[in-house]
Amino acid sequence: MPSVYIKTYGCQMNVRDSEAVAAQLLARGYTLATSEDQADIVLLNTCSVRDHAEQTALNKMRSLAADLRRTGREVILGFLGCMAQSRGEELLQQLPAVDLVLGTQKLHRTADYLDELLRGVRTKVVDTRPEPGSESAIREHLAAADGSAPVTAYVSIMQGCNQHCTFCIVPQTRGPERSRPISDIVAECRQLAARGVKEIMLLGQIVTSYGRRPGLNGRPGWLGAGEAWPQPQTVSGSELSPFVRLLEAVHTIDGIERIRFTAPHPKGYGDDLIHAYGRLPKLVESAHVPVQSGSNRILKLMRRGYTRERFLEIIRKLRAVQPGIGLSTDIIVGFPGETEEDFQQTLALCQEVEFDQVFLFKYSPRRNTPAASMPDALPPTVIEERHARAAELINAIARRRYAAMVGKTVQILVEGPSKKNPHRMMGRTRCNKIVVFEGSPRHRGQLMDVRIVRAGSYTLYGDPAIVGLVPEEPPLPGADKRDKVSHPVVL
Ligand code: SAH
Ligand code: F3S
């Protein structure tokens, strides 16, 4: 059977989509090639969020096409995902060597279309039409290379976004919000747990809006067909949102030790979700709260739907519930009309919050978005210069926060060999910090306590803490007990 190589650009949602496509192709008898040079089919799963991501994939395809012309090899070339969705047919005109262009709601049809191309039933396929129910089609998972289950599994809970931030192309590429039923998601997580998965990462473009839009027949979007209409549920005076109901449902699954999610929107951090951090022990102490800017004027132009003050209130409340919580954010510098004063407010917000990690982006105009035609676009030199200043501050703060972990004993979930040094193992703290330590592949999938001995750049180095031999560290002020619970470790 033909072999396929899939290259993925962009976010975790794309990684998940590629995994589901690969699993689907394997089930059809295709094999997975380890490099593009050996493959009969090369698929690029693309990202559109910034121009740079699109150009990288376009250049890659150009160079693949040039190689094929030179060598005369017959290889099927395809674009999948966000750029395929937003550019469609136009990609074939730009790159005539491309055979397949499949949008974000058509990924589950990849095997069908490849079959048709291979049999010569068609010579080109472009399909970017919406497909009702496609949000539930991303469900197959792959085993690791050695056949074992992954430690962490990504589970797609919804597709699309209705927020329409003025800079963002995602609502165009991923379509409107569509959620899978809770019962469906739980069934998938149970199967994963049965295969040995320890951690679930719930994924979607705006997961905190999970289930908010009506599903088919006007029923709640998170209710399966034939399931009884649910009663409102209230905990500590807050009515639970569908997303928190989903967290509770996944929380009941035996074998799942940790739950994470991405990507959320600040407006989704209502009291119900904030309290969930205090009452659901498997929900790790880590929150991504994408602020984008510290200036109310810019937040309004971005149509983000919150103010700087409301954002800071969310952070205060999260830290009141979990003082040691790991906090990350997304920031865009150089949005049209951003003044030095607006930028200073973003820097001041970073100083005030002290994020553990910031994903910092230079504003990139996207087609058919309101921001792309706003006045006062900034010159690239100003954007570069602000980016460098922001990066310096953000890295200095992160260095301090990482250094403050030295000497502490923390629980990690061991994911596998370290990417930089495969002779060492790597795990993640509940607060989402990477810890590298001397271990063996036997530790994979284990929860273990390590004592942090050194901090590098966005990496901690640890020593496995042998229970009873390591003196107890004084707790972080108000730190949750779970960080210090010892787990038996096979050494
Ligand atoms: N909720 C989404 C956000 C999509 S994009 C998700 O993660 O799937 C991720 C981040 O990219 C955004 O939070 C924003 O900081 C950045 N981004 C989006 N559009 C951008 C643009 N036009 N220019 C620069 N950065 C952008
Ligand atoms: Fe994009 Fe805003 Fe949605 S950043 S994905 S439109 S929440």
Short mmCIF file of C-alpha atoms and ligand atoms in Angstrom, two decimals:
data_model
loop_
_atom_site.label_atom_id
_atom_site.label_comp_id
_atom_site.label_asym_id
_atom_site.label_seq_id
_atom_site.Cartn_x
_atom_site.Cartn_y
_atom_site.Cartn_z
CA MET A 1 0.00 0.00 0.00
CA PRO A 2 1.17 3.57 -0.58
CA SER A 3 3.00 5.36 2.19
CA VAL A 4 2.03 8.79 3.51
CA TYR A 5 4.08 11.52 5.15
CA ILE A 6 2.14 14.22 7.02
CA LYS A 7 3.87 17.44 8.05
CA THR A 8 2.04 19.60 10.57
CA TYR A 9 2.22 23.37 11.02
CA GLY A 10 0.58 25.41 13.79
CA CYS A 11 -1.30 24.64 16.97
CA GLN A 12 -2.18 21.53 18.99
CA MET A 13 -5.50 21.31 17.16
CA ASN A 14 -3.55 20.72 13.95
CA VAL A 15 -1.36 18.14 15.66
CA ARG A 16 -4.51 16.37 16.77
CA ASP A 17 -6.07 16.57 13.30
CA SER A 18 -2.94 15.12 11.70
CA GLU A 19 -2.93 12.29 14.21
CA ALA A 20 -6.57 11.47 13.42
CA VAL A 21 -5.85 11.56 9.65
CA ALA A 22 -2.82 9.29 10.11
CA ALA A 23 -4.85 6.82 12.20
CA GLN A 24 -7.61 6.83 9.58
CA LEU A 25 -5.10 6.17 6.78
CA LEU A 26 -3.46 3.32 8.71
CA ALA A 27 -6.89 1.75 9.20
CA ARG A 28 -7.33 1.86 5.39
CA GLY A 29 -4.08 -0.01 4.88
CA TYR A 30 -1.78 2.91 4.07
CA THR A 31 1.60 2.98 5.80
CA LEU A 32 3.23 5.99 7.43
CA ALA A 33 6.56 7.07 5.93
CA THR A 34 9.26 8.36 8.25
CA SER A 35 10.37 11.04 5.81
CA GLU A 36 9.02 12.85 2.79
CA ASP A 37 11.73 11.35 0.54
CA GLN A 38 10.28 7.88 0.86
CA ALA A 39 6.59 8.77 0.75
CA ASP A 40 4.15 8.17 -2.10
CA ILE A 41 1.89 10.86 -0.68
CA VAL A 42 2.97 14.05 1.13
CA LEU A 43 0.33 16.05 3.01
CA LEU A 44 0.98 19.45 4.59
CA ASN A 45 -1.48 20.23 7.39
CA THR A 46 -1.39 24.02 7.35
CA CYS A 47 -1.84 27.03 9.64
CA SER A 48 -3.19 30.46 8.64
CA VAL A 49 -3.01 32.36 11.88
CA ARG A 50 -0.06 34.51 10.78
CA ASP A 51 1.33 35.16 7.31
CA HIS A 52 4.64 33.57 8.27
CA ALA A 53 2.95 30.19 8.88
CA GLU A 54 1.30 30.30 5.45
CA GLN A 55 4.52 31.28 3.68
CA THR A 56 6.45 28.45 5.37
CA ALA A 57 3.98 25.84 4.10
CA LEU A 58 3.84 27.41 0.62
CA ASN A 59 7.64 27.40 0.37
CA LYS A 60 7.75 23.80 1.54
CA MET A 61 5.28 22.79 -1.16
CA ARG A 62 7.23 24.73 -3.81
CA SER A 63 10.41 22.91 -2.87
CA LEU A 64 8.65 19.51 -2.84
CA ALA A 65 7.24 20.21 -6.32
CA ALA A 66 10.67 21.28 -7.60
CA ASP A 67 12.27 18.07 -6.23
CA LEU A 68 9.66 15.95 -7.98
CA ARG A 69 10.22 17.76 -11.28
CA ARG A 70 13.93 17.10 -10.95
CA THR A 71 13.72 13.44 -9.96
CA GLY A 72 10.63 12.54 -11.98
CA ARG A 73 9.11 10.71 -8.98
CA GLU A 74 5.32 10.39 -8.92
CA VAL A 75 4.05 11.63 -5.58
CA ILE A 76 0.61 12.89 -4.58
CA LEU A 77 0.84 16.31 -2.92
CA GLY A 78 -1.87 17.75 -0.70
CA PHE A 79 -2.70 20.74 1.48
CA LEU A 80 -4.93 20.09 4.48
CA GLY A 81 -6.43 22.30 7.16
CA CYS A 82 -6.60 26.04 7.73
CA MET A 83 -4.76 27.45 4.70
CA ALA A 84 -6.47 24.89 2.47
CA GLN A 85 -9.75 26.18 3.87
CA SER A 86 -9.01 29.88 3.44
CA ARG A 87 -7.30 29.70 0.01
CA GLY A 88 -9.03 26.69 -1.57
CA GLU A 89 -8.93 26.49 -5.36
CA GLU A 90 -6.40 29.35 -5.56
CA LEU A 91 -3.72 26.96 -4.23
CA LEU A 92 -4.01 24.82 -7.36
CA GLN A 93 -3.48 27.86 -9.57
CA GLN A 94 -0.44 28.90 -7.55
CA LEU A 95 1.01 25.39 -7.34
CA PRO A 96 -0.19 23.18 -10.21
CA ALA A 97 1.70 20.16 -8.81
CA VAL A 98 -0.78 19.99 -5.91
CA ASP A 99 -3.42 17.27 -6.24
CA LEU A 100 -5.50 17.62 -3.08
CA VAL A 101 -6.83 20.61 -1.10
CA LEU A 102 -8.96 19.62 1.91
CA GLY A 103 -10.53 22.12 4.31
CA THR A 104 -10.92 21.84 8.06
CA GLN A 105 -14.31 20.12 7.96
CA LYS A 106 -13.18 17.47 5.46
CA LEU A 107 -10.17 15.84 7.11
CA HIS A 108 -12.06 12.62 7.81
CA ARG A 109 -12.51 12.27 4.03
CA THR A 110 -8.76 12.19 3.34
CA ALA A 111 -8.61 8.41 2.80
CA ASP A 112 -11.62 8.44 0.42
CA TYR A 113 -10.13 11.22 -1.70
CA LEU A 114 -6.66 9.65 -1.78
CA ASP A 115 -8.22 6.38 -2.95
CA GLU A 116 -9.92 8.25 -5.78
CA LEU A 117 -6.72 10.04 -6.79
CA LEU A 118 -4.72 6.81 -6.72
CA ARG A 119 -7.27 4.94 -8.80
CA GLY A 120 -7.34 7.81 -11.30
CA VAL A 121 -11.07 8.43 -10.79
CA ARG A 122 -10.11 12.07 -10.35
CA THR A 123 -6.95 14.01 -11.09
CA LYS A 124 -7.50 16.90 -8.63
CA VAL A 125 -9.66 17.29 -5.52
CA VAL A 126 -10.58 20.56 -3.81
CA ASP A 127 -13.14 20.24 -1.03
CA THR A 128 -13.64 23.04 1.49
CA ARG A 129 -17.40 22.76 1.99
CA PRO A 130 -18.84 22.80 5.50
CA GLU A 131 -20.04 19.43 6.76
CA PRO A 132 -22.53 19.13 9.64
CA GLY A 133 -21.30 16.66 12.26
CA SER A 134 -17.64 16.88 11.21
CA GLU A 135 -16.72 18.06 14.74
CA SER A 136 -17.33 14.49 15.92
CA ALA A 137 -15.15 12.91 13.23
CA ILE A 138 -11.78 13.60 14.92
CA ARG A 139 -11.66 10.57 17.23
CA GLU A 140 -9.06 7.99 16.14
CA HIS A 141 -5.79 7.91 18.08
CA LEU A 142 -2.36 6.55 17.22
CA ALA A 143 -0.20 4.36 19.42
CA ALA A 144 3.40 5.48 20.07
CA ALA A 145 6.15 4.19 17.76
CA ASP A 146 6.77 1.19 20.09
CA GLY A 147 3.05 0.33 20.13
CA SER A 148 2.42 1.70 23.62
CA ALA A 149 -0.24 4.26 24.41
CA PRO A 150 0.82 7.90 24.66
CA VAL A 151 1.06 9.33 28.18
CA THR A 152 -0.94 12.40 27.16
CA ALA A 153 -3.76 12.24 24.66
CA TYR A 154 -5.28 15.19 22.85
CA VAL A 155 -9.05 15.06 22.64
CA SER A 156 -10.94 17.45 20.37
CA ILE A 157 -14.13 18.64 22.13
CA MET A 158 -15.33 21.32 19.73
CA GLN A 159 -14.53 23.03 16.47
CA GLY A 160 -14.73 26.65 15.42
CA CYS A 161 -15.03 30.03 17.11
CA ASN A 162 -17.77 32.69 17.10
CA GLN A 163 -15.76 35.35 18.89
CA HIS A 164 -14.49 37.17 15.79
CA CYS A 165 -11.61 39.05 17.38
CA THR A 166 -10.78 41.67 14.73
CA PHE A 167 -7.25 40.33 14.07
CA CYS A 168 -8.09 36.63 13.84
CA ILE A 169 -8.67 34.43 10.81
CA VAL A 170 -9.67 31.35 12.82
CA PRO A 171 -13.47 31.90 12.66
CA GLN A 172 -13.09 31.84 8.84
CA THR A 173 -10.86 28.78 8.71
CA ARG A 174 -12.52 26.71 11.43
CA GLY A 175 -16.11 27.89 11.01
CA PRO A 176 -18.73 28.53 13.70
CA GLU A 177 -18.63 26.79 17.10
CA ARG A 178 -19.80 23.18 17.03
CA SER A 179 -19.44 20.95 20.10
CA ARG A 180 -19.37 17.20 20.56
CA PRO A 181 -21.72 15.70 23.16
CA ILE A 182 -20.23 15.14 26.64
CA SER A 183 -21.13 11.44 26.44
CA ASP A 184 -19.11 11.05 23.22
CA ILE A 185 -16.05 12.81 24.63
CA VAL A 186 -16.21 10.79 27.85
CA ALA A 187 -16.45 7.53 25.88
CA GLU A 188 -13.29 8.48 23.95
CA CYS A 189 -11.45 9.41 27.16
CA ARG A 190 -12.49 6.13 28.81
CA GLN A 191 -11.05 4.16 25.90
CA LEU A 192 -7.84 6.14 26.15
CA ALA A 193 -7.63 5.51 29.90
CA ALA A 194 -8.15 1.79 29.27
CA ARG A 195 -5.14 1.89 26.90
CA GLY A 196 -3.00 3.48 29.61
CA VAL A 197 -3.29 7.20 28.86
CA LYS A 198 -2.69 9.24 32.03
CA GLU A 199 -3.38 12.79 30.97
CA ILE A 200 -6.10 14.29 28.77
CA MET A 201 -5.67 17.60 26.95
CA LEU A 202 -9.09 18.89 25.90
CA LEU A 203 -8.80 20.86 22.68
CA GLY A 204 -10.75 23.41 20.70
CA GLN A 205 -10.38 26.92 19.30
CA ILE A 206 -12.32 28.40 22.24
CA VAL A 207 -12.92 25.54 24.68
CA THR A 208 -14.41 27.73 27.39
CA SER A 209 -17.37 28.34 25.03
CA TYR A 210 -17.88 24.58 24.76
CA GLY A 211 -21.55 23.67 24.36
CA ARG A 212 -22.82 27.24 24.40
CA ARG A 213 -24.33 27.13 20.93
CA PRO A 214 -27.42 25.05 20.29
CA GLY A 215 -26.67 21.74 18.60
CA LEU A 216 -28.89 19.92 16.15
CA ASN A 217 -32.67 20.53 16.56
CA GLY A 218 -32.01 23.43 18.92
CA ARG A 219 -30.97 21.10 21.76
CA PRO A 220 -27.99 22.01 23.97
CA GLY A 221 -24.81 21.50 21.93
CA TRP A 222 -23.34 19.14 24.53
CA LEU A 223 -26.24 16.74 24.73
CA GLY A 224 -26.15 13.49 22.79
CA ALA A 225 -29.06 12.41 20.58
CA GLY A 226 -31.82 10.89 22.71
CA GLU A 227 -30.32 12.09 26.02
CA ALA A 228 -32.69 13.72 28.51
CA TRP A 229 -32.73 17.52 28.76
CA PRO A 230 -30.39 18.37 31.67
CA GLN A 231 -31.19 20.20 34.89
CA PRO A 232 -29.12 23.31 35.68
CA GLN A 233 -26.38 22.44 38.14
CA THR A 234 -25.03 24.87 40.71
CA VAL A 235 -21.89 24.58 42.84
CA SER A 236 -20.99 27.21 45.50
CA GLY A 237 -23.61 29.58 44.08
CA SER A 238 -22.35 29.48 40.46
CA GLU A 239 -24.28 27.72 37.75
CA LEU A 240 -21.99 25.32 35.94
CA SER A 241 -21.22 26.11 32.32
CA PRO A 242 -21.27 23.21 29.86
CA PHE A 243 -17.45 23.32 29.85
CA VAL A 244 -17.22 22.78 33.62
CA ARG A 245 -19.81 20.01 33.36
CA LEU A 246 -17.52 18.38 30.81
CA LEU A 247 -14.50 18.77 33.13
CA GLU A 248 -16.50 17.10 35.91
CA ALA A 249 -17.48 14.23 33.64
CA VAL A 250 -13.90 13.60 32.47
CA HIS A 251 -12.77 13.90 36.09
CA THR A 252 -14.75 10.80 37.08
CA ILE A 253 -12.76 8.52 34.73
CA ASP A 254 -10.49 6.07 36.57
CA GLY A 255 -6.92 6.00 35.31
CA ILE A 256 -6.95 9.61 34.11
CA GLU A 257 -4.65 11.43 36.53
CA ARG A 258 -4.48 14.87 34.98
CA ILE A 259 -6.72 17.10 32.89
CA ARG A 260 -5.54 20.12 30.86
CA PHE A 261 -7.27 22.21 28.22
CA THR A 262 -6.52 24.71 25.49
CA ALA A 263 -7.39 27.19 23.99
CA PRO A 264 -9.60 29.15 26.37
CA HIS A 265 -10.85 32.76 26.26
CA PRO A 266 -10.63 35.01 29.34
CA LYS A 267 -14.41 35.53 29.28
CA GLY A 268 -14.74 31.79 29.97
CA TYR A 269 -13.00 32.06 33.38
CA GLY A 270 -16.25 32.54 35.27
CA ASP A 271 -16.50 31.65 38.96
CA ASP A 272 -17.60 28.12 38.07
CA LEU A 273 -14.33 27.42 36.24
CA ILE A 274 -12.22 29.22 38.83
CA HIS A 275 -13.80 27.15 41.62
CA ALA A 276 -13.20 24.01 39.55
CA TYR A 277 -9.45 24.59 40.03
CA GLY A 278 -10.07 24.31 43.77
CA ARG A 279 -12.36 21.31 43.81
CA LEU A 280 -11.27 19.03 40.93
CA PRO A 281 -7.90 17.54 41.95
CA LYS A 282 -7.17 16.17 38.46
CA LEU A 283 -7.49 19.63 36.91
CA VAL A 284 -3.86 20.73 37.01
CA GLU A 285 -2.79 24.09 38.45
CA SER A 286 -2.10 25.65 35.09
CA ALA A 287 -4.15 28.22 33.21
CA HIS A 288 -3.61 29.82 29.82
CA VAL A 289 -5.35 33.21 29.88
CA PRO A 290 -4.69 34.97 26.56
CA VAL A 291 -4.68 38.71 27.23
CA GLN A 292 -3.39 39.99 23.81
CA SER A 293 -2.86 43.56 25.10
CA GLY A 294 -2.73 45.49 28.36
CA SER A 295 -4.44 48.57 26.90
CA ASN A 296 -8.21 48.93 27.14
CA ARG A 297 -8.23 51.01 23.97
CA ILE A 298 -6.51 48.22 21.98
CA LEU A 299 -8.58 45.47 23.64
CA LYS A 300 -11.67 47.29 22.39
CA LEU A 301 -10.27 47.61 18.86
CA MET A 302 -9.45 43.89 19.00
CA ARG A 303 -13.05 43.23 20.11
CA ARG A 304 -11.87 40.99 22.92
CA GLY A 305 -14.85 41.56 25.21
CA TYR A 306 -12.97 42.27 28.47
CA THR A 307 -10.96 45.08 30.02
CA ARG A 308 -7.54 45.07 31.59
CA GLU A 309 -9.25 45.38 35.00
CA ARG A 310 -11.48 42.34 34.40
CA PHE A 311 -8.46 40.35 33.20
CA LEU A 312 -6.50 41.21 36.36
CA GLU A 313 -9.52 40.24 38.46
CA ILE A 314 -9.55 36.78 36.82
CA ILE A 315 -5.83 36.37 37.61
CA ARG A 316 -6.41 37.46 41.23
CA LYS A 317 -9.26 34.98 41.64
CA LEU A 318 -7.26 32.11 40.09
CA ARG A 319 -4.36 32.82 42.44
CA ALA A 320 -6.73 33.04 45.41
CA VAL A 321 -7.92 29.49 44.64
CA GLN A 322 -4.49 28.09 43.63
CA PRO A 323 -1.61 30.39 44.71
CA GLY A 324 1.01 28.30 42.92
CA ILE A 325 -0.90 28.15 39.62
CA GLY A 326 1.21 28.33 36.44
CA LEU A 327 0.01 31.15 34.21
CA SER A 328 0.61 31.61 30.51
CA THR A 329 -0.76 34.09 28.00
CA ASP A 330 -0.71 35.24 24.37
CA ILE A 331 0.30 38.80 23.50
CA ILE A 332 0.23 40.58 20.14
CA VAL A 333 2.53 43.57 19.66
CA GLY A 334 2.03 46.10 16.89
CA PHE A 335 -1.74 45.93 16.47
CA PRO A 336 -2.85 48.81 14.17
CA GLY A 337 -2.83 52.12 16.06
CA GLU A 338 -0.90 50.73 19.08
CA THR A 339 0.89 53.72 20.62
CA GLU A 340 3.99 53.63 22.82
CA GLU A 341 1.61 54.33 25.71
CA ASP A 342 -0.59 51.31 24.82
CA PHE A 343 2.51 49.14 24.54
CA GLN A 344 3.75 50.40 27.94
CA GLN A 345 0.46 49.23 29.43
CA THR A 346 1.08 45.75 28.04
CA LEU A 347 4.57 45.73 29.60
CA ALA A 348 3.15 46.96 32.91
CA LEU A 349 0.54 44.20 32.87
CA CYS A 350 3.31 41.63 32.36
CA GLN A 351 5.20 43.13 35.31
CA GLU A 352 2.10 42.98 37.45
CA VAL A 353 0.99 39.43 36.62
CA GLU A 354 4.42 37.79 36.24
CA PHE A 355 3.40 35.10 33.75
CA ASP A 356 5.38 31.86 33.71
CA GLN A 357 5.26 31.85 29.92
CA VAL A 358 4.14 34.29 27.25
CA PHE A 359 3.53 33.44 23.61
CA LEU A 360 4.51 36.72 22.00
CA PHE A 361 3.40 37.51 18.45
CA LYS A 362 4.02 40.32 15.99
CA TYR A 363 0.75 41.49 14.52
CA SER A 364 0.20 40.02 11.05
CA PRO A 365 -2.66 41.36 8.90
CA ARG A 366 -5.01 38.57 7.81
CA ARG A 367 -7.30 38.73 4.80
CA ASN A 368 -10.96 39.56 5.39
CA THR A 369 -10.41 40.51 9.01
CA PRO A 370 -11.52 43.94 10.27
CA ALA A 371 -8.08 44.78 11.70
CA ALA A 372 -6.42 44.36 8.30
CA SER A 373 -8.16 47.50 7.05
CA MET A 374 -7.80 49.56 10.23
CA PRO A 375 -5.85 52.83 9.94
CA ASP A 376 -2.42 53.49 11.46
CA ALA A 377 -0.70 50.20 10.65
CA LEU A 378 2.70 50.26 12.35
CA PRO A 379 5.98 50.13 10.42
CA PRO A 380 7.72 46.74 10.72
CA THR A 381 10.71 48.35 12.44
CA VAL A 382 8.50 49.58 15.31
CA ILE A 383 6.87 46.16 15.63
CA GLU A 384 10.31 44.48 15.69
CA GLU A 385 11.60 46.86 18.30
CA ARG A 386 8.56 46.45 20.59
CA HIS A 387 8.72 42.68 20.15
CA ALA A 388 12.37 42.67 21.29
CA ARG A 389 11.64 44.87 24.31
CA ALA A 390 8.64 42.77 25.35
CA ALA A 391 10.61 39.52 24.90
CA GLU A 392 13.39 40.80 27.12
CA LEU A 393 11.02 41.66 29.96
CA ILE A 394 8.98 38.46 29.61
CA ASN A 395 12.11 36.27 29.62
CA ALA A 396 13.54 38.06 32.66
CA ILE A 397 10.31 37.47 34.60
CA ALA A 398 10.15 33.81 33.51
CA ARG A 399 13.81 33.30 34.53
CA ARG A 400 12.97 34.56 38.01
CA ARG A 401 9.92 32.33 38.28
CA TYR A 402 11.82 29.26 37.10
CA ALA A 403 14.74 30.00 39.41
CA ALA A 404 12.32 30.23 42.34
CA MET A 405 11.47 26.54 41.79
CA VAL A 406 15.03 25.41 42.63
CA GLY A 407 15.06 23.41 45.88
CA LYS A 408 11.38 22.54 45.71
CA THR A 409 9.98 19.04 45.34
CA VAL A 410 7.25 18.78 42.73
CA GLN A 411 5.18 16.07 41.12
CA ILE A 412 5.85 15.37 37.46
CA LEU A 413 4.19 13.13 34.91
CA VAL A 414 6.96 11.49 32.89
CA GLU A 415 6.30 11.83 29.16
CA GLY A 416 9.39 10.18 27.65
CA PRO A 417 12.96 10.95 26.58
CA SER A 418 14.00 14.60 26.57
CA LYS A 419 13.90 16.05 23.06
CA LYS A 420 17.29 17.73 23.39
CA ASN A 421 19.06 14.84 25.09
CA PRO A 422 17.43 11.46 24.50
CA HIS A 423 19.56 9.89 27.24
CA ARG A 424 17.56 11.85 29.78
CA MET A 425 13.86 11.68 30.57
CA MET A 426 11.42 14.56 30.64
CA GLY A 427 8.19 15.20 32.52
CA ARG A 428 5.86 18.06 33.23
CA THR A 429 4.85 19.60 36.55
CA ARG A 430 1.18 20.21 37.26
CA CYS A 431 1.95 23.89 36.59
CA ASN A 432 3.10 22.97 33.07
CA LYS A 433 6.85 23.35 33.49
CA ILE A 434 9.17 20.92 31.77
CA VAL A 435 11.54 18.96 34.04
CA VAL A 436 14.50 17.01 32.65
CA PHE A 437 16.06 14.31 34.86
CA GLU A 438 18.27 11.21 34.79
CA GLY A 439 15.79 8.40 34.43
CA SER A 440 14.98 5.43 32.31
CA PRO A 441 12.23 4.64 29.79
CA ARG A 442 10.65 2.58 32.58
CA HIS A 443 9.54 5.85 34.19
CA ARG A 444 7.39 6.80 31.21
CA GLY A 445 3.79 7.39 32.27
CA GLN A 446 4.64 7.53 35.98
CA LEU A 447 3.76 10.29 38.37
CA MET A 448 6.87 10.91 40.42
CA ASP A 449 8.28 13.46 42.78
CA VAL A 450 11.44 15.24 41.77
CA ARG A 451 13.52 17.77 43.57
CA ILE A 452 14.42 20.72 41.35
CA VAL A 453 18.19 21.26 41.39
CA ARG A 454 18.68 23.78 38.60
CA ALA A 455 16.69 26.08 36.32
CA GLY A 456 17.54 26.69 32.66
CA SER A 457 15.68 28.58 29.99
CA TYR A 458 12.06 27.41 30.29
CA THR A 459 13.36 24.07 31.58
CA LEU A 460 13.92 22.74 35.10
CA TYR A 461 16.41 20.02 36.00
CA GLY A 462 15.39 17.56 38.67
CA ASP A 463 16.55 14.72 40.83
CA PRO A 464 14.02 11.98 41.61
CA ALA A 465 13.05 12.51 45.25
CA ILE A 466 13.23 9.24 47.12
CA VAL A 467 10.37 9.23 49.57
CA GLY A 468 11.56 9.67 53.14
CA LEU A 469 15.17 10.52 52.25
CA VAL A 470 14.60 14.03 50.98
CA PRO A 471 13.85 16.55 53.70
CA GLU A 472 10.42 18.12 53.25
CA GLU A 473 10.61 21.55 51.69
CA PRO A 474 8.64 24.28 53.37
CA PRO A 475 5.47 24.65 51.29
CA LEU A 476 4.98 27.53 48.88
CA PRO A 477 2.83 30.07 50.65
CA GLY A 478 -0.62 28.51 50.41
CA ALA A 479 0.56 25.88 47.93
CA ASP A 480 -1.80 23.06 47.32
CA LYS A 481 -1.04 19.82 49.10
CA ARG A 482 -1.23 17.85 45.88
CA ASP A 483 2.11 19.21 44.71
CA LYS A 484 3.78 17.51 47.64
CA VAL A 485 1.96 14.20 47.74
CA SER A 486 4.51 11.45 47.18
CA HIS A 487 3.88 8.73 44.67
CA PRO A 488 5.61 5.40 44.80
CA VAL A 489 8.31 5.33 42.16
CA VAL A 490 10.05 2.33 40.67
CA LEU A 491 13.69 3.35 40.41
N1 SAH B 1 -8.08 30.36 20.52
C1 SAH B 1 -7.19 30.20 19.46
C2 SAH B 1 -6.38 31.37 19.19
C3 SAH B 1 -5.89 31.25 17.84
S1 SAH B 1 -4.47 31.98 17.46
C4 SAH B 1 -6.35 28.98 19.43
O1 SAH B 1 -5.29 28.90 20.08
O2 SAH B 1 -6.71 28.10 18.68
C5 SAH B 1 -3.35 31.85 18.80
C6 SAH B 1 -2.77 33.17 19.10
O3 SAH B 1 -2.18 33.71 17.92
C7 SAH B 1 -3.80 34.22 19.51
O4 SAH B 1 -4.15 34.13 20.85
C8 SAH B 1 -3.07 35.50 19.18
O5 SAH B 1 -2.25 35.92 20.24
C9 SAH B 1 -2.19 35.11 18.01
N2 SAH B 1 -2.76 35.66 16.76
C10 SAH B 1 -3.95 35.39 16.19
N3 SAH B 1 -4.10 36.13 15.07
C11 SAH B 1 -3.00 36.87 14.93
C12 SAH B 1 -2.56 37.84 13.99
N4 SAH B 1 -3.34 38.20 12.98
N5 SAH B 1 -1.34 38.40 14.15
C13 SAH B 1 -0.56 38.06 15.19
N6 SAH B 1 -0.92 37.16 16.12
C14 SAH B 1 -2.13 36.57 16.00
FE1 F3S B 2 -9.39 33.81 17.26
FE2 F3S B 2 -10.45 35.29 19.13
FE3 F3S B 2 -11.56 32.96 18.47
S1 F3S B 2 -8.29 34.87 18.88
S2 F3S B 2 -9.89 31.71 17.75
S3 F3S B 2 -11.42 34.76 17.20
S4 F3S B 2 -11.32 33.83 20.53
#
